[in-house]
Tab-separated table of C-alpha atoms in Angstrom:
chain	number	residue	atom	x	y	z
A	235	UNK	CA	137.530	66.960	92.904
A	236	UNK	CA	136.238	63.560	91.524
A	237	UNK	CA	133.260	63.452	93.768
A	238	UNK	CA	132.182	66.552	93.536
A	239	UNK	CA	128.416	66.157	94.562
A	240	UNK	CA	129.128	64.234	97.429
A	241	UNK	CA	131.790	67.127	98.790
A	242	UNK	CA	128.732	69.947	97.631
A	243	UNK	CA	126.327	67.615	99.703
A	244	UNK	CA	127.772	68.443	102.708
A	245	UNK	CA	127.731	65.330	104.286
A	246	UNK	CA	131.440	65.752	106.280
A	247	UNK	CA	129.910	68.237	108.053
A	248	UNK	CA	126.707	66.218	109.142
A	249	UNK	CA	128.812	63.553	110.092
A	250	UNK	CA	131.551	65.372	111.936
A	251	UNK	CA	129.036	67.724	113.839
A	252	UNK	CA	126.557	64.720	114.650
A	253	UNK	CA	129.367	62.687	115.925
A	254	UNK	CA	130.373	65.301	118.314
A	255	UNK	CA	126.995	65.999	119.150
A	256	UNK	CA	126.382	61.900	119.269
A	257	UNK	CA	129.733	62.263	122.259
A	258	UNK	CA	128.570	64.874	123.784
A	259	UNK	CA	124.891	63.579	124.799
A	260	UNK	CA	126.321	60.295	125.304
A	261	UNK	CA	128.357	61.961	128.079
A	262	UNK	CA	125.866	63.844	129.466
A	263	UNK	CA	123.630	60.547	129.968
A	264	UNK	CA	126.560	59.018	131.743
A	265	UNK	CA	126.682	62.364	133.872
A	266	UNK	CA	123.108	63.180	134.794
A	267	UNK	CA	121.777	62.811	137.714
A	268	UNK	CA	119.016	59.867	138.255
A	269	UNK	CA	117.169	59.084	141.545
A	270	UNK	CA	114.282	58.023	142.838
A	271	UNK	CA	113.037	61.888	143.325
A	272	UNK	CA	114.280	62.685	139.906
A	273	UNK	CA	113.129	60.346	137.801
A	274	UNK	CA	113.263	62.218	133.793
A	275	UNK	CA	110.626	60.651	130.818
A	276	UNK	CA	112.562	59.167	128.592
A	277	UNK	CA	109.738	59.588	126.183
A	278	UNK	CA	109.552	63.472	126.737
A	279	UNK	CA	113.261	63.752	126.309
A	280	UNK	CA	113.101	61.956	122.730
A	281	UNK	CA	110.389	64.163	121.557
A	282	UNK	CA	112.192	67.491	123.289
A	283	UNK	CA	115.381	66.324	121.052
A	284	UNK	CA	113.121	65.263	117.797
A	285	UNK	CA	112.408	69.082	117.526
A	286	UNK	CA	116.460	70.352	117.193
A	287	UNK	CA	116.641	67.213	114.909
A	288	UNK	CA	114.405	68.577	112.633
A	289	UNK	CA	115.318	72.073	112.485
A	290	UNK	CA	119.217	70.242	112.162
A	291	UNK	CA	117.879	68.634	109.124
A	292	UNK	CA	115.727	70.846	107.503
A	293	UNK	CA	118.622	73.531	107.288
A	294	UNK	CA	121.134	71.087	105.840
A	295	UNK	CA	118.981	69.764	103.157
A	296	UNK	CA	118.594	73.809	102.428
A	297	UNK	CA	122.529	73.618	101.966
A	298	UNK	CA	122.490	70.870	100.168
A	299	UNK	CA	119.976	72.252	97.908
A	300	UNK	CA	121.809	75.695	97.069
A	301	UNK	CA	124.490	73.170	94.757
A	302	UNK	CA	123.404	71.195	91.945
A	303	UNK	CA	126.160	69.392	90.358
A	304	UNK	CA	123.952	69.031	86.986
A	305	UNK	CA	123.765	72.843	86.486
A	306	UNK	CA	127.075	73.444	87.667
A	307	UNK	CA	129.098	70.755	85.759
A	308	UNK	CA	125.933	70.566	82.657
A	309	UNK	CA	125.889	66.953	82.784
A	310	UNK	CA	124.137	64.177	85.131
A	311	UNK	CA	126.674	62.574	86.599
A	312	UNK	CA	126.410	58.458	86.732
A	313	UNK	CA	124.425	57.070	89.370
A	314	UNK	CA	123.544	61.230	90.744
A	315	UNK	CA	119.899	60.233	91.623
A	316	UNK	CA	121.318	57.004	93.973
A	317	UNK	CA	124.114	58.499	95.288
A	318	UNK	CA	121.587	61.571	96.316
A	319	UNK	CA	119.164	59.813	98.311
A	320	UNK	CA	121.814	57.174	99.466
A	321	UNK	CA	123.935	60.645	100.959
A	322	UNK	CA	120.242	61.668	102.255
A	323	UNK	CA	119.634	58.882	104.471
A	324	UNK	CA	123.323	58.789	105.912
A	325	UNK	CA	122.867	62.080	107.163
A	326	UNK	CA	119.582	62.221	108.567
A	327	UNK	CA	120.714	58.443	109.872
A	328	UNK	CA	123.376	60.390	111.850
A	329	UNK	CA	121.297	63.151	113.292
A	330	UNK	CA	118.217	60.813	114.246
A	331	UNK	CA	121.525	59.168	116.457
A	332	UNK	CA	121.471	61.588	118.379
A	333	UNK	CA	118.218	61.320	120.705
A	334	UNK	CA	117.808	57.657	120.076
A	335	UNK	CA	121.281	56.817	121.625
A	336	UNK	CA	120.532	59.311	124.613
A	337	UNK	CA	117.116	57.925	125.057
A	338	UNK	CA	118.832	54.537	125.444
A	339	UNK	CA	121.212	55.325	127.641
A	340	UNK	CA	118.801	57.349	130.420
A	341	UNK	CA	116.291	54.837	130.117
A	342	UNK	CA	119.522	52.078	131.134
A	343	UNK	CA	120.041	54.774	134.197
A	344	UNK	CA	116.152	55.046	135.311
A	345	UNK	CA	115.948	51.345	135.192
A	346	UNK	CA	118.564	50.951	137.326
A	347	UNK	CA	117.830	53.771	139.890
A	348	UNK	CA	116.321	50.708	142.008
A	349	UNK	CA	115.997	47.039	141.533
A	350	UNK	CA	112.710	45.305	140.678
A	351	UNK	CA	111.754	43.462	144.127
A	352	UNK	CA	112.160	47.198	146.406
A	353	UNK	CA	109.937	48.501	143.655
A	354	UNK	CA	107.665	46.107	144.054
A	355	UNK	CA	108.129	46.184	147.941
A	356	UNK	CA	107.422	50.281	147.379
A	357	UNK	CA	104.366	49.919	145.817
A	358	UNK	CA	103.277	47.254	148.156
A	359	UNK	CA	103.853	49.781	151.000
A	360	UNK	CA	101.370	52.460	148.948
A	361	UNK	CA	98.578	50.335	148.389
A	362	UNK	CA	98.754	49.747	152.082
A	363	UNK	CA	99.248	53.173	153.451
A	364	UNK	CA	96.502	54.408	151.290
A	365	UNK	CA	94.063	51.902	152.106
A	366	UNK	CA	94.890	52.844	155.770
A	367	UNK	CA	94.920	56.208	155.438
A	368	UNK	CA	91.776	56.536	153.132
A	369	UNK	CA	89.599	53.821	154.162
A	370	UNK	CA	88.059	51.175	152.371
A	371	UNK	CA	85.168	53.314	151.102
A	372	UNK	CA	87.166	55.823	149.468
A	373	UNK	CA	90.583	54.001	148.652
A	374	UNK	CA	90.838	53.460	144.975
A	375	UNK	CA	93.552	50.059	144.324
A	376	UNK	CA	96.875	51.782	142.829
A	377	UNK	CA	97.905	48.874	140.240
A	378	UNK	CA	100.936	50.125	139.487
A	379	UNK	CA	103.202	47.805	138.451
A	380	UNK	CA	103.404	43.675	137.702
A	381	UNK	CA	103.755	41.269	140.619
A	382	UNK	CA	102.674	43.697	143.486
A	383	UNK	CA	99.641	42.829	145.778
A	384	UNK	CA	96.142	42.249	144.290
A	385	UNK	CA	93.333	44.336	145.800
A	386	UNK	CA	92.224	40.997	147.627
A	387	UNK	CA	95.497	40.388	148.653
A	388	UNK	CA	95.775	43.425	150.071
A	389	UNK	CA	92.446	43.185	151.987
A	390	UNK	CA	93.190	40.006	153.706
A	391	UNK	CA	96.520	41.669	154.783
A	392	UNK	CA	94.982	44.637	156.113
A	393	UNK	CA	92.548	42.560	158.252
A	394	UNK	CA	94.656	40.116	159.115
A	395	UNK	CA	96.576	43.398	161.177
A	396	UNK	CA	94.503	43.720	163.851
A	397	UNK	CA	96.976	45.147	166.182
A	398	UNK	CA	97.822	49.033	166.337
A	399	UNK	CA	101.516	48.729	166.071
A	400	UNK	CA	100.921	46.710	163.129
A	401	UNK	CA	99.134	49.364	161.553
A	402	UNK	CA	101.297	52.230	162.682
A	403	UNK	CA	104.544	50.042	160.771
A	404	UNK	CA	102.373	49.886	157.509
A	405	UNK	CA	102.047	53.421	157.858
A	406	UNK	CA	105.492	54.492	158.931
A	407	UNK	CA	106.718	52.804	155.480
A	408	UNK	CA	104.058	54.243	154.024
A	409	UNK	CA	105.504	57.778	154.986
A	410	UNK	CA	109.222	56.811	154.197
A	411	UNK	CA	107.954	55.464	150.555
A	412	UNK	CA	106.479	58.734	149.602
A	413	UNK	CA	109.723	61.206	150.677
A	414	UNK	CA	111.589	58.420	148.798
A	415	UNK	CA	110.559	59.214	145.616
A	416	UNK	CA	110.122	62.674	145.969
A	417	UNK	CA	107.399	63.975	148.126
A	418	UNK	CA	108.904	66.580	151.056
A	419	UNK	CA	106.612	65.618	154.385
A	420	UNK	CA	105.851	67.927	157.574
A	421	UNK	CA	108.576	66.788	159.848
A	422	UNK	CA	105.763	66.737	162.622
A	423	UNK	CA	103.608	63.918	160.761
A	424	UNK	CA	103.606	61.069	162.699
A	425	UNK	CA	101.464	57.662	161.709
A	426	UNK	CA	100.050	58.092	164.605
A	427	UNK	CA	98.273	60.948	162.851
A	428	UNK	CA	97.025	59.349	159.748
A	429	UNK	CA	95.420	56.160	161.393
A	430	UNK	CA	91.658	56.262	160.503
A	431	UNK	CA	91.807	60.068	160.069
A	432	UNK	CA	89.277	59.770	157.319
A	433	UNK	CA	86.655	58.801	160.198
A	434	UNK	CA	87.236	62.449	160.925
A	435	UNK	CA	87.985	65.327	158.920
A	436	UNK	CA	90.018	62.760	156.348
A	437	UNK	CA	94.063	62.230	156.319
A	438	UNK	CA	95.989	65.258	157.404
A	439	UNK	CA	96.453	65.747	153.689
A	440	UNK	CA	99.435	64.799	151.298
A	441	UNK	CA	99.364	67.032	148.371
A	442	UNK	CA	97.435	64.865	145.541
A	443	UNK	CA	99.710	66.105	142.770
A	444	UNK	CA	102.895	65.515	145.039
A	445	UNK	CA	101.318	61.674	144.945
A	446	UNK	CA	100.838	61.851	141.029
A	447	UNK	CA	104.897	62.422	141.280
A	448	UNK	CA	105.630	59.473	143.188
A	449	UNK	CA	103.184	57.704	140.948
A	450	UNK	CA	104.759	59.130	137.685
A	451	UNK	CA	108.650	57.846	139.129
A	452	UNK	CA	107.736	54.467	139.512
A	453	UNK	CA	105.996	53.902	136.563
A	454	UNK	CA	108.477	55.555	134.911
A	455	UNK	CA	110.980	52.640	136.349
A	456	UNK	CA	108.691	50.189	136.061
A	457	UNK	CA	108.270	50.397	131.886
A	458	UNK	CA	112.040	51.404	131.822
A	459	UNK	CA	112.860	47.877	133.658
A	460	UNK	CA	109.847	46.232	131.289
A	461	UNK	CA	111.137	47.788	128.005
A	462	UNK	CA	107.696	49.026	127.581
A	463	UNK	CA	108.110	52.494	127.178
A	464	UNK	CA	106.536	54.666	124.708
A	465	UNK	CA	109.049	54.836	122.314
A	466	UNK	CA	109.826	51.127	123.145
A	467	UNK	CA	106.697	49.675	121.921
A	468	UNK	CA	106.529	48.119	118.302
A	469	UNK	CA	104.010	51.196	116.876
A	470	UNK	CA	106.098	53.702	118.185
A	471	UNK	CA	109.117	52.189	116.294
A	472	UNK	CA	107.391	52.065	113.025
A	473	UNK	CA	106.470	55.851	113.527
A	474	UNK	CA	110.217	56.855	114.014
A	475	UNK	CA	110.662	54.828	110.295
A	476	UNK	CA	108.335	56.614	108.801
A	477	UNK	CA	109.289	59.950	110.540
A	478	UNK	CA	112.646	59.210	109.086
A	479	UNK	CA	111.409	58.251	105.235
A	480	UNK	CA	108.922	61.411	105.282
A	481	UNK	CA	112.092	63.267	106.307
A	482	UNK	CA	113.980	61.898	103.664
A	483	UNK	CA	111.251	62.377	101.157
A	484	UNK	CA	110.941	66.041	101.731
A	485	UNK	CA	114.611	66.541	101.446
A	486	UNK	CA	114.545	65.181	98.040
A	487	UNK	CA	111.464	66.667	97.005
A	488	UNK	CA	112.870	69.904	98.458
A	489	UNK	CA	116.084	70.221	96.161
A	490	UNK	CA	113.628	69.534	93.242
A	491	UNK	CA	111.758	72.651	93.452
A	492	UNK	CA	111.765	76.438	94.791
A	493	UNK	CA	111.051	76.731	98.700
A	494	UNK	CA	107.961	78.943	97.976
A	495	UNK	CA	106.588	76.018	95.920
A	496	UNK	CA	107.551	73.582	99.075
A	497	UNK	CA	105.881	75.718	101.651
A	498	UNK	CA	102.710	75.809	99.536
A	499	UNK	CA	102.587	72.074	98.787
A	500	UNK	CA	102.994	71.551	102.872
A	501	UNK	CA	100.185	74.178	103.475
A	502	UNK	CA	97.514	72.806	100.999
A	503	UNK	CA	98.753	68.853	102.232
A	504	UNK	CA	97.401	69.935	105.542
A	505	UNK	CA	94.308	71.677	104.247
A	506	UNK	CA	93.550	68.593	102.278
A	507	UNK	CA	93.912	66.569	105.110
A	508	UNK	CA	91.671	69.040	107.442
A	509	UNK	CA	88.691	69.397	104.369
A	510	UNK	CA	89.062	65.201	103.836
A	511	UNK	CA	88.433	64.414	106.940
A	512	UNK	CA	85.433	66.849	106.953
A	513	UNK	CA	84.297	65.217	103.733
A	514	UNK	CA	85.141	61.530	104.806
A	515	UNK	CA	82.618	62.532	107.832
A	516	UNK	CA	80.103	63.876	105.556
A	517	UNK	CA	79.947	60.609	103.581
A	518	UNK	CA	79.525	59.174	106.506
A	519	UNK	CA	76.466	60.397	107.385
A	520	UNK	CA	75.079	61.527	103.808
A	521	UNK	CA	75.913	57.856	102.643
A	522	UNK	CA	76.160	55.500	105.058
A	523	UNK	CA	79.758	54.973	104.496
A	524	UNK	CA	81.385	53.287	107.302
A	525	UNK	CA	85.015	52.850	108.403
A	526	UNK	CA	88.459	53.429	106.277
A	527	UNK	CA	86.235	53.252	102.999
A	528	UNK	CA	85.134	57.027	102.694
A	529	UNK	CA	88.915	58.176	103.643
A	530	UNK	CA	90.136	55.918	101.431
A	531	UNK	CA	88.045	57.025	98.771
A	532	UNK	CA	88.877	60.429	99.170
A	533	UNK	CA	92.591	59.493	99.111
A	534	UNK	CA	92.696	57.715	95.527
A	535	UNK	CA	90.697	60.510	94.207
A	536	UNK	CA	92.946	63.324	95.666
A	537	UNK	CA	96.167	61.565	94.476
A	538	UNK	CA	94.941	60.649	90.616
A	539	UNK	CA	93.963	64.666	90.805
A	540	UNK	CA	97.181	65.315	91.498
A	541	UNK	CA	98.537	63.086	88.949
A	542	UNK	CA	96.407	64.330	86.709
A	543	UNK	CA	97.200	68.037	87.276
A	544	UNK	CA	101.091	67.291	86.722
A	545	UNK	CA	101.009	66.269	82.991
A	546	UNK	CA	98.289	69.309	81.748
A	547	UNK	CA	98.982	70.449	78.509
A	548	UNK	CA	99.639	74.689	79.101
A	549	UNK	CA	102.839	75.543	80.992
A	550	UNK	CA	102.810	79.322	81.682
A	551	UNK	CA	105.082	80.411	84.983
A	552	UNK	CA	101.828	80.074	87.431
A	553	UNK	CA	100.710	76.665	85.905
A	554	UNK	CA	104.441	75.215	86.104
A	555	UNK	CA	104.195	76.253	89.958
A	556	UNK	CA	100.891	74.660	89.915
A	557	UNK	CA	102.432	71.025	88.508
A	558	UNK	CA	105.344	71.192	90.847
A	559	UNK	CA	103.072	71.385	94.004
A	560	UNK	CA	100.507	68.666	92.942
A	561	UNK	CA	104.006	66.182	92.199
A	562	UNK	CA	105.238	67.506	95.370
A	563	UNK	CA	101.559	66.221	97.124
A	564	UNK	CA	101.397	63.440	95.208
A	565	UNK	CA	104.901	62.161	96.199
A	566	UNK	CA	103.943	62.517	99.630
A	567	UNK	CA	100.909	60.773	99.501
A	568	UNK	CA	102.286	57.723	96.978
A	569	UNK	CA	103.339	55.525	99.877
A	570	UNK	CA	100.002	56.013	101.515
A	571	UNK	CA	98.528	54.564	98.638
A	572	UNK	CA	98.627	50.132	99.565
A	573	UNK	CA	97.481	50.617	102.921
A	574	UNK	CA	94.374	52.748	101.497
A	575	UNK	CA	93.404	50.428	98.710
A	576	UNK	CA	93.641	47.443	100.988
A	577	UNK	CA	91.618	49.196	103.874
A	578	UNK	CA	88.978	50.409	101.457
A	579	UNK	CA	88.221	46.094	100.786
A	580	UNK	CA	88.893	45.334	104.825
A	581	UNK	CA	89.202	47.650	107.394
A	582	UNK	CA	89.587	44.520	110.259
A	583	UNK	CA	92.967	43.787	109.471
A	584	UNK	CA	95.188	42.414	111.585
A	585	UNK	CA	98.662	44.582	113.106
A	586	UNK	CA	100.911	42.396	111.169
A	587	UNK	CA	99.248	42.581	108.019
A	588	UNK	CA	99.002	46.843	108.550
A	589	UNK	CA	102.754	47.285	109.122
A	590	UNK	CA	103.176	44.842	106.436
A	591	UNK	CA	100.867	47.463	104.141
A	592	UNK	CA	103.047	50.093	105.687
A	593	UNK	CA	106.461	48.470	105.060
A	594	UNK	CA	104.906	48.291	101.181
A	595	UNK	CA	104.119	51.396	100.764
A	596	UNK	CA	107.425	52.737	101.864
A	597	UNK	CA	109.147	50.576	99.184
A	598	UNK	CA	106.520	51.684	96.782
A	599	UNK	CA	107.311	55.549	97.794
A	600	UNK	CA	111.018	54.823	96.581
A	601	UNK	CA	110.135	52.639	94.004
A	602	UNK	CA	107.885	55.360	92.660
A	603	UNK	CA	110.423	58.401	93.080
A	604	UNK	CA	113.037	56.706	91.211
A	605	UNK	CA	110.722	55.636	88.153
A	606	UNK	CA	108.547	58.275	87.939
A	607	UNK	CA	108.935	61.436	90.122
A	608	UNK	CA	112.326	62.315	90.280
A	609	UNK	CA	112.161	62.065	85.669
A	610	UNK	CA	109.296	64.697	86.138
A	611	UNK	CA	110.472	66.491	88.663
A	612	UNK	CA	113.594	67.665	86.224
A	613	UNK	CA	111.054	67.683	82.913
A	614	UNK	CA	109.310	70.212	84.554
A	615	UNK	CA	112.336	72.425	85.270
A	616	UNK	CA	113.727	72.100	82.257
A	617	UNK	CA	110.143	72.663	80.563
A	618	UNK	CA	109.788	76.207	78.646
A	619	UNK	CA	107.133	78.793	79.981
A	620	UNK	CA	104.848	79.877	77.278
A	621	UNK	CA	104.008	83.231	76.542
């Protein structure tokens, strides 16, 4: 084969299976059912399908690790490191496909389910029935969505219906707003019942948490028709980059050394972060240290420690271990390392200038795993274990 370590990589089969899989959620958005009493999360379902994602990837870059065209064929072949991490991101590019395009697609449905005046219309009817039902001392304003009515609007227009049948109509859409989205109603109620019932014994109750529904399915629509979503909003964006890079990352880092020495370098990278944040505190209070700049701190010392610990002199079997988890750590934490050092001179920066620092350090993270890392990575392999 003249490619050989892109067939070993496995990458036909990640694109193949993730296409399918890519055709078979898109179908299943076109198929599922959306109303206004079943209104899914779009956000939910991206982080349900994250999960499978992960496990998805994390097995294939096992696979991909069992070949190594270097052993096999004793030579590096040209351009091996680039064509690695180039095969890397197509594949985990495909998988992350997979939710994203579903999420896309049901959020399209749930904005549609009903068009942006009714909504408005519906929560107009709410804020009316509840201020009817619950009275002015105990009615809390439901400010739901853009464009509906103010809480003095809404005032005026309740005063301004004097008349009982007026009333009873507000109510009687009240009723027919709440079993539209999703709340089941005592066929007996009547409006008749819920006028000023709180001067009594309060409203012949509807469920609170069958409310929270209703509440839940049109502010669901609403940030579907407003593109303002969770996973819509420009943080959450940057998160599923970085989500994808740290992905990527631990692939590569993960066909560099044994899976024991992986698993360790994830478990201490968590205890680290755990005792910094302990210690960041600490400084806090022992020195006065205020802000980013005793986290920071404790992030440039952690990472030259690590750096440190990678070039020390001995190499016995334990030691070698030892050097492959602190380049593992420090790998990770490399594209950490702008947004730190800025933050430890000015911790009032503004959102542009952080994802800028965060774009940076991503480049720097590549930079530094093509100039540095991966080079040690394989000197410490091929290093001999003393006696």
């Amino acid at each position: 084969m003249h490619h050989p370590g892109l067939w070993a990589s496995r990458i036909h089969f990640v694109a193949f299976y993730g296409l399918i899989g890519l055709g078979l959620f898109s179908l299943r958005a076109a198929l599922q059912q959306v109303s206004t009493q079943q209104v899914p999360d779009p956000d939910q379902v991206l982080v349900l399908l994250m999960l499978p994602v992960l496990l998805a990837a994390g097995f294939w870059g096992w696979r991909f690790s069992l070949f190594s065209t270097a052993k096999v064929y004793a030579r590096q072949l040209r351009l091996h490191a680039v064509q690695n991490q180039l095969v890397v991101a197509l594949g985990l590019l495909v998988l992350l496909c997979i939710p994203l395009t579903y999420t896309l697609l049901l959020t399209h449905k749930v904005a549609s389910v009903e068009s942006r005046n009714q909504l408005i219309s519906d929560v107009n009817a709410l804020n009316i029935g509840e201020y009817l039902t619950m009275g002015p001392d105990q009615y809390s304003w439901i400010n739901l969505i853009d464009g509906a009515f103010s809480y003095q609007e809404l005032e005026q227009i309740v005063e301004n219906t004097r008349s009982e049948q007026g009333k009873l109509a507000h109510l009687q859409a009240y009723l027919s707003t709440l079993e539209k989205y999703g709340i089941r109603l005592d066929p007996q109620l009547r409006p008749e019942q819920l006028l000023y019932a709180y001067k009594k014994d309060g409203p012949p109750a509807v469920d609170y948490i069958e409310k929270d529904k209703v509440f839940r399915h049109i502010s669901r629509i609403d940030r579907a028709q407003r593109n303002a979503l969770g996973y819509q909003q420009a943080d959450s964006l940057h998160l599923v980059i970085f989500f994808f890079f740290f992905l990527w990352l631990g692939i590569l880092i993960f066909q560099q050394v044994q899976w024991k020495v992986f698993a360790l370098s994830l478990l201490l990278g968590v205890a680290g972060l755990i005792a910094g944040s302990f210690l960041g505190l600490g400084m806090e209070a022992w020195f006065g240290l205020e802000g980013a700049t005793p986290y920071s701190l404790i992030f440039v010392v952690a990472l030259l420690f690590l750096l440190i610990q990678t070039y020390r002199s001995y190499n016995s079997k334990r030691l070698k271990a030892w050097k492959s988890v602190c380049m593992s750590l420090a790998a990770f934490l490399t594209p950490f390392l702008p947004l730190m050092m800025v933050l430890m001179v000015n911790n009032e920066l503004s959102k542009s200038t952080q994802n800028g620092l965060w774009y940076l350090g991503l480049l720097l993270g590549i930079y530094m795993w093509n100039a540095a890392y991966h080079q040690r990575f394989a000197e410490l392999q091929a290093q001999p274990k003393d006696n």
